[in-house]
PDB file of C-alpha atoms in Angstrom:
ATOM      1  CA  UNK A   1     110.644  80.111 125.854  1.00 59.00           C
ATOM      2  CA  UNK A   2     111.307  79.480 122.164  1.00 61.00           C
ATOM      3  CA  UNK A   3     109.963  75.688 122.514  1.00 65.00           C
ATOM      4  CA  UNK A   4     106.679  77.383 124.382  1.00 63.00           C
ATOM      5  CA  UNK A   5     106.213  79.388 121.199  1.00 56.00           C
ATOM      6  CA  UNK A   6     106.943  77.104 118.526  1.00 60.00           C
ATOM      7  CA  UNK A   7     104.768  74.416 120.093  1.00 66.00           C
ATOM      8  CA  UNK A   8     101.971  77.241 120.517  1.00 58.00           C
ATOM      9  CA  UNK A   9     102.389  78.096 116.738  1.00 59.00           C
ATOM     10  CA  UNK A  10     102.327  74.840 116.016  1.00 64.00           C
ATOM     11  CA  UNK A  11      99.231  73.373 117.878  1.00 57.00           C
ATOM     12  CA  UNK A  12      97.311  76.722 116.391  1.00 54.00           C
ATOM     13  CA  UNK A  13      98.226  75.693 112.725  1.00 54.00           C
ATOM     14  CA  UNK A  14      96.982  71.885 113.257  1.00 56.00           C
ATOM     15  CA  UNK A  15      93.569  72.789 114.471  1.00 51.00           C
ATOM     16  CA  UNK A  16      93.010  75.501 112.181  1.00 49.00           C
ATOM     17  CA  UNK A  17      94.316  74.151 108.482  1.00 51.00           C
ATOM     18  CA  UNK A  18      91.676  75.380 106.315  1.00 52.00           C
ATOM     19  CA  UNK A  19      90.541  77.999 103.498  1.00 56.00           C
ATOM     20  CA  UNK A  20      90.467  80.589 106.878  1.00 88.00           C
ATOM     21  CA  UNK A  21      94.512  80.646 107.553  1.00 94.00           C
ATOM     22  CA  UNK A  22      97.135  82.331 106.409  1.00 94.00           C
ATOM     23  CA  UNK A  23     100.642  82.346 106.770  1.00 96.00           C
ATOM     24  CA  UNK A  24     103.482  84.708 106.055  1.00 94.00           C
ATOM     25  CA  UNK A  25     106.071  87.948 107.877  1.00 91.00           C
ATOM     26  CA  UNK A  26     108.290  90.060 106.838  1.00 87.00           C
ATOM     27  CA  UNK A  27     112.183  90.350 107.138  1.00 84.00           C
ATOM     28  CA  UNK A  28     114.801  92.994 106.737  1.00 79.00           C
ATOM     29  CA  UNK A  29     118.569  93.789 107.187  1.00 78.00           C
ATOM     30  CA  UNK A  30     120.148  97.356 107.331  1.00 76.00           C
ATOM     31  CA  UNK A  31     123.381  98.111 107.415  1.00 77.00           C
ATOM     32  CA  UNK A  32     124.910 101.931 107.648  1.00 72.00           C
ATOM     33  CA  UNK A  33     128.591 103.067 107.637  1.00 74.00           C
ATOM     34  CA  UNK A  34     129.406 106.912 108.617  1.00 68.00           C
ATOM     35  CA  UNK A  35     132.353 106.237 110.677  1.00 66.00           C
ATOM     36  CA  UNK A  36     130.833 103.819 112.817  1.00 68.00           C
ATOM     37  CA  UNK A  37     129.203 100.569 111.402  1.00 71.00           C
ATOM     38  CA  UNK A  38     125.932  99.269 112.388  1.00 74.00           C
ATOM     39  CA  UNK A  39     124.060  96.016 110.721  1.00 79.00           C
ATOM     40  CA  UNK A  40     120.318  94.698 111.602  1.00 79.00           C
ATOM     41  CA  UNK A  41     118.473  91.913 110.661  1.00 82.00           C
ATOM     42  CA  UNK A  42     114.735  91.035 111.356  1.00 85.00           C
ATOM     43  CA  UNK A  43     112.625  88.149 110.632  1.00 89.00           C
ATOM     44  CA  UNK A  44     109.263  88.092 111.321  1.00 91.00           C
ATOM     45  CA  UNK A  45     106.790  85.482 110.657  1.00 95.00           C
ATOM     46  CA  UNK A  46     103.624  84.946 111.224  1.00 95.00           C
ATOM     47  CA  UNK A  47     100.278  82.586 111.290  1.00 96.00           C
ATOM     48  CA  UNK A  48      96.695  84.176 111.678  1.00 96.00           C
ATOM     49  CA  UNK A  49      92.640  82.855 111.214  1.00 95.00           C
ATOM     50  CA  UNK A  50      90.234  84.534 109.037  1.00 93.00           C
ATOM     51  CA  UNK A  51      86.608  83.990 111.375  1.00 94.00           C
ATOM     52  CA  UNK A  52      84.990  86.167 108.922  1.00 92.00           C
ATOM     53  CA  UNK A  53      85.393  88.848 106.390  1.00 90.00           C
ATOM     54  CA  UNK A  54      86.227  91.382 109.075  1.00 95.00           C
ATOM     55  CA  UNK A  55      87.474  89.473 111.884  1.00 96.00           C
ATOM     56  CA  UNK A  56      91.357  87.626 112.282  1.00 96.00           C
ATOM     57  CA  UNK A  57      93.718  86.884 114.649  1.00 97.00           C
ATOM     58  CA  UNK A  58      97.263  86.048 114.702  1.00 97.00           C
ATOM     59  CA  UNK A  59     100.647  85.809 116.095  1.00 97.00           C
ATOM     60  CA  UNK A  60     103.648  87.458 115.032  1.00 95.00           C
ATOM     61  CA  UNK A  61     107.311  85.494 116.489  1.00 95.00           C
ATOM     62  CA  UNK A  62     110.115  88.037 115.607  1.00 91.00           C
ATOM     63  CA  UNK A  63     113.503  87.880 116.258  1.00 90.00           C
ATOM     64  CA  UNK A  64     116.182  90.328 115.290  1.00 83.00           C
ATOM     65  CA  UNK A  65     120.073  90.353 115.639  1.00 83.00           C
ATOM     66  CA  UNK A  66     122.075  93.639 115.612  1.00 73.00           C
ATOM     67  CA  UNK A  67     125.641  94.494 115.701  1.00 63.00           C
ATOM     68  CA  UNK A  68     127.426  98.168 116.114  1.00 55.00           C
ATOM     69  CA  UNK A  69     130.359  98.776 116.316  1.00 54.00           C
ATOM     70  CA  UNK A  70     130.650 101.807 118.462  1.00 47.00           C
ATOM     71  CA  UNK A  71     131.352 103.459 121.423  1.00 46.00           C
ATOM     72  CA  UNK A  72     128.665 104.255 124.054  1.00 44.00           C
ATOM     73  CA  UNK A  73     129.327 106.072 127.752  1.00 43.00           C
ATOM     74  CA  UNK A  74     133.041 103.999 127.599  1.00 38.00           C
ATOM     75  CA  UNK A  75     131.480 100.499 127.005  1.00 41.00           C
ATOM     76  CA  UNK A  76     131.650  98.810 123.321  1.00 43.00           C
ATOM     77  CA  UNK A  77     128.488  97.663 121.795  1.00 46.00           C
ATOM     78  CA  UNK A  78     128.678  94.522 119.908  1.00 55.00           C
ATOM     79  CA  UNK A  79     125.230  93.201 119.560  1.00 62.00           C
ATOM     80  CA  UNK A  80     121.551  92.819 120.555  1.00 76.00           C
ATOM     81  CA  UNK A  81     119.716  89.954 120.182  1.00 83.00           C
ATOM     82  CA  UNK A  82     115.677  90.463 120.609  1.00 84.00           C
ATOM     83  CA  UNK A  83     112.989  88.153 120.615  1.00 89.00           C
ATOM     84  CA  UNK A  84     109.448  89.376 120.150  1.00 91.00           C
ATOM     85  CA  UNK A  85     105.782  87.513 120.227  1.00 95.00           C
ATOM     86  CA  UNK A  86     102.857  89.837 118.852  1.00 95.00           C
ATOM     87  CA  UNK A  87      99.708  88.068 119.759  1.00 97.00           C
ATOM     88  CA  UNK A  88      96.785  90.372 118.327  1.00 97.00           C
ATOM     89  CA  UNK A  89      92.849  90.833 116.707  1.00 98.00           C
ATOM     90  CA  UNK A  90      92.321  92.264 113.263  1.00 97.00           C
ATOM     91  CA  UNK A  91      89.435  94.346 112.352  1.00 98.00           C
ATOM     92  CA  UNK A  92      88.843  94.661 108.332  1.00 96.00           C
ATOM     93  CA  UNK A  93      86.966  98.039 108.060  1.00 94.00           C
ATOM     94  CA  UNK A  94      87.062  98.665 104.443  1.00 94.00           C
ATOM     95  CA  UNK A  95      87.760  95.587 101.991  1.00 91.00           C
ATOM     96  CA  UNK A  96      87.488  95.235  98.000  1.00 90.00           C
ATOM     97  CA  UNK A  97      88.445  92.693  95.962  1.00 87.00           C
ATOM     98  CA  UNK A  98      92.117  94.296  95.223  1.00 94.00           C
ATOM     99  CA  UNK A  99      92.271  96.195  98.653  1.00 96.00           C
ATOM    100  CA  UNK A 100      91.759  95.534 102.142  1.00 95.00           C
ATOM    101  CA  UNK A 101      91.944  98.403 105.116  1.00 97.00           C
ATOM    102  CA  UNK A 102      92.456  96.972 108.291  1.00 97.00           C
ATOM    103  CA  UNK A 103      93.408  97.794 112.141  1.00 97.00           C
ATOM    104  CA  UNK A 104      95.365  95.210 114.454  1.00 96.00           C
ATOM    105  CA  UNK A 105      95.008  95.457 118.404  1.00 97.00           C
ATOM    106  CA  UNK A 106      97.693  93.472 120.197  1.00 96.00           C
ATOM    107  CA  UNK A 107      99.538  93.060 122.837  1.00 96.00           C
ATOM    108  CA  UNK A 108     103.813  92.824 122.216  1.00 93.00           C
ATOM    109  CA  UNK A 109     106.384  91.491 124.328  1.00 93.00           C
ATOM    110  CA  UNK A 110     110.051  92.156 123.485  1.00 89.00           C
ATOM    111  CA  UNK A 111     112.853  90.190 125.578  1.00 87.00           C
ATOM    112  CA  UNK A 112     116.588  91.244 125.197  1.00 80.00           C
ATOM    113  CA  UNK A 113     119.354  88.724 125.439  1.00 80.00           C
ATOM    114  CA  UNK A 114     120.925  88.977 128.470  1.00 77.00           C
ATOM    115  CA  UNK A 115     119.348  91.716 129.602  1.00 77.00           C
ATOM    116  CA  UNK A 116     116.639  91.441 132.687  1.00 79.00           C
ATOM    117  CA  UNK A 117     114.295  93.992 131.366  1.00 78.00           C
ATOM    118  CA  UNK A 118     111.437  92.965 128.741  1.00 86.00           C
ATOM    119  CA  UNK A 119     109.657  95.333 126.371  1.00 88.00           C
ATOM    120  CA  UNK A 120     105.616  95.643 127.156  1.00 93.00           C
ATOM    121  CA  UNK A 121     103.024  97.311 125.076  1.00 94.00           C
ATOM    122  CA  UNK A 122      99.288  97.252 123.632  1.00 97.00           C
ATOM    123  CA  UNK A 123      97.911  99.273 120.926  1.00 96.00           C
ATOM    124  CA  UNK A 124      96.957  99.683 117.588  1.00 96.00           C
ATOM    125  CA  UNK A 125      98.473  99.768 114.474  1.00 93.00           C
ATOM    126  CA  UNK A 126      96.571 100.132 110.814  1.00 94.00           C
ATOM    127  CA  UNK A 127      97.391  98.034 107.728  1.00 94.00           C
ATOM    128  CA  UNK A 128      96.814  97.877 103.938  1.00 95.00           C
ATOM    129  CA  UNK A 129      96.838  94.621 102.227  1.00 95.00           C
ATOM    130  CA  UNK A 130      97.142  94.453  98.306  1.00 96.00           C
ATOM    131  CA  UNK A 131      95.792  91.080  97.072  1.00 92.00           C
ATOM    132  CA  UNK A 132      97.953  90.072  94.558  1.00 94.00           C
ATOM    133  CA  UNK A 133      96.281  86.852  93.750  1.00 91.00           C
ATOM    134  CA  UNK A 134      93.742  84.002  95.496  1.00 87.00           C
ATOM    135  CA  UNK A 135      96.290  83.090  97.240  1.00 91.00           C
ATOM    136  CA  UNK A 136      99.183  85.661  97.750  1.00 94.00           C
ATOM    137  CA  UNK A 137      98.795  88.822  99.555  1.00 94.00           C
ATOM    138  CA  UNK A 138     101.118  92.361  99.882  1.00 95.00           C
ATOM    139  CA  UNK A 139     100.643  93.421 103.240  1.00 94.00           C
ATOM    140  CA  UNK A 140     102.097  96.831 105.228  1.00 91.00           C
ATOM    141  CA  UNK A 141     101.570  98.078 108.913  1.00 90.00           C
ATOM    142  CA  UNK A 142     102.451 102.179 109.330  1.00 88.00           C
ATOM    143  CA  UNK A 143     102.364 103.673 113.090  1.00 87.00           C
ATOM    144  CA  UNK A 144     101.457 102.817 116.364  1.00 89.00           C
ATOM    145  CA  UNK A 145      99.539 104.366 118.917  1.00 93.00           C
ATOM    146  CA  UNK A 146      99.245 102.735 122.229  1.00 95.00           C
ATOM    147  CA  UNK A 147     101.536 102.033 125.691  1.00 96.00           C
ATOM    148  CA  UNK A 148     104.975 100.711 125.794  1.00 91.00           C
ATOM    149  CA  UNK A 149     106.929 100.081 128.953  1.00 91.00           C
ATOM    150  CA  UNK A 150     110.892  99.178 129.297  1.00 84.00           C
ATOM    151  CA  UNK A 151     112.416  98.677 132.367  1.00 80.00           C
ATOM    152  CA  UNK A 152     111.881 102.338 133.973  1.00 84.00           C
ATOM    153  CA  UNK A 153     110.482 104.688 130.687  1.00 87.00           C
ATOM    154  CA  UNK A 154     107.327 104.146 129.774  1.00 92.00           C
ATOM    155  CA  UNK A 155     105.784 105.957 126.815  1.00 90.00           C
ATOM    156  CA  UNK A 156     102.276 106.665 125.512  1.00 93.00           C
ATOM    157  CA  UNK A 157     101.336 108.223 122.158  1.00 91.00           C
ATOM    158  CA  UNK A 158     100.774 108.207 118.206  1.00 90.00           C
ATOM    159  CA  UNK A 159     103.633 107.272 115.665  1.00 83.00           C
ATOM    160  CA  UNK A 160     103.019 107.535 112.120  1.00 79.00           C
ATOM    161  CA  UNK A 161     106.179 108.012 111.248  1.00 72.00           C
ATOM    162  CA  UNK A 162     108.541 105.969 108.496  1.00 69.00           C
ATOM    163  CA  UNK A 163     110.101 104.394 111.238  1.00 68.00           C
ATOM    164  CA  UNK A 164     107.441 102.289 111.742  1.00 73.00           C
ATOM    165  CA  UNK A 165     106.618 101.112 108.838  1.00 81.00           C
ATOM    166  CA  UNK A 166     106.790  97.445 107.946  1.00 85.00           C
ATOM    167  CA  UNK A 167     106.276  95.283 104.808  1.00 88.00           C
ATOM    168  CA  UNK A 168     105.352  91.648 104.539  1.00 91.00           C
ATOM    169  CA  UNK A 169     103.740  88.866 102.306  1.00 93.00           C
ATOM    170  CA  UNK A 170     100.691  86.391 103.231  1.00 93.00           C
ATOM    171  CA  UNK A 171      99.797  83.071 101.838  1.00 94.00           C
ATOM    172  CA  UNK A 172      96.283  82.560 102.262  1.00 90.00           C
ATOM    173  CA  UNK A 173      95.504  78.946 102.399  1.00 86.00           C
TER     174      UNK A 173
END
C-alpha cells in the first residue's frame, strides 16, 4: 500500500513540475503526563496543482505513531500506528496578495496497524493561507463538517473545534 502511494505521488509530481505545484505538510508530536503517559507524533506531507487562481488539488499521505501507557477495559495499550491518504479539490473563494481563504473537499481514508477496520469520510474543511513570500506559504485547516465511518459508528456533523485544527507550510514552485 505504501509503494501504491509513493509511486502515485511520485508519477503526479513528474508530470506536473511547473510554476502550478506546490509542495509541503505539517507535523506534530504531543506528549502529556498526569499519571498515565501518552506521546503522538504526526507527519503529514503533501503535493497539490494550482489549475487556476481558484482551483487546486492535492494529496495529503499522513502517518502518525502513538504510544500510551495505560490501562483500558484490562488490556494495556502500547501503540497505534495510522496511515492516512487525503486525496481532495480546493476552492479559493477570497484571495489577496498576503491572504488566501479557501475550502478543501476530500475524501480520507485512515488504516490502523493491525487492526481490520479502516477510517472513511468526505467533507469539507476551510483553510487560511498567509503568503509569506513568492515562494513560501503559512497554511492552517480549522473544522470539519462531513461523514466519517469506523468499523460500526458512523458520525455526521460540524467540528470547529481546536481539536481540529492543523498547521502546515507550502513551497510553491
Amino acid at each position: 500500500m505504501k509503494k501504491i502511494v509513493l509511486t502515485l505521488v511520485a508519477a503526479f509530481a513528474a508530470i506536473s513540475m511547473d510554476a502550478q505545484v506546490y509542495v509541503g505538510g505539517s507535523i506534530g508530536f504531543t506528549s502529556v503526563k498526569n499519571g498515565d503517559s501518552q506521546t503522538e507524533f504526526k507527519f503529514v506531507p503533501e503535493i497539490g496543482y494550482n489549475f487556476n487562481d481558484q482551483w487546486a488539488a492535492g494529496i495529503k499521505v499522513g502517518y502518525q505513531d502513538g504510544y500510551a501507557d495505560m490501562d483500558y477495559d484490562f488490556q494495556q495499550y502500547k501503540g497505534t500506528k495510522i496511515l492516512t491518504i487525503n486525496p481532495y479539490a480546493r476552492y479559493t473563494f477570497l484571495k489577496s496578495n498576503m491572504v488566501s481563504l479557501f475550502i478543501d473537499g476530500g475524501l480520507e481514508y485512515s488504516k490502523i496497524d493491525g487492526n481490520d477496520d479502516a477510517e472513511l469520510g468526505i467533507g469539507l474543511t476551510p483553510g487560511l493561507a498567509l503568503n509569506l513570500s513568492d515562494k513560501l506559504s503559512f497554511v492552517t485547516h480549522v473544522g470539519f463538517i462531513g461523514y466519517k465511518s469506523y468499523g460500526d459508528v458512523n458520525k455526521f456533523g460540524l467540528d470547529l473545534d481546536g481539536n481540529n485544527l492543523t498547521f502546515g507550510l507550502y513551497y510553491n514552485f
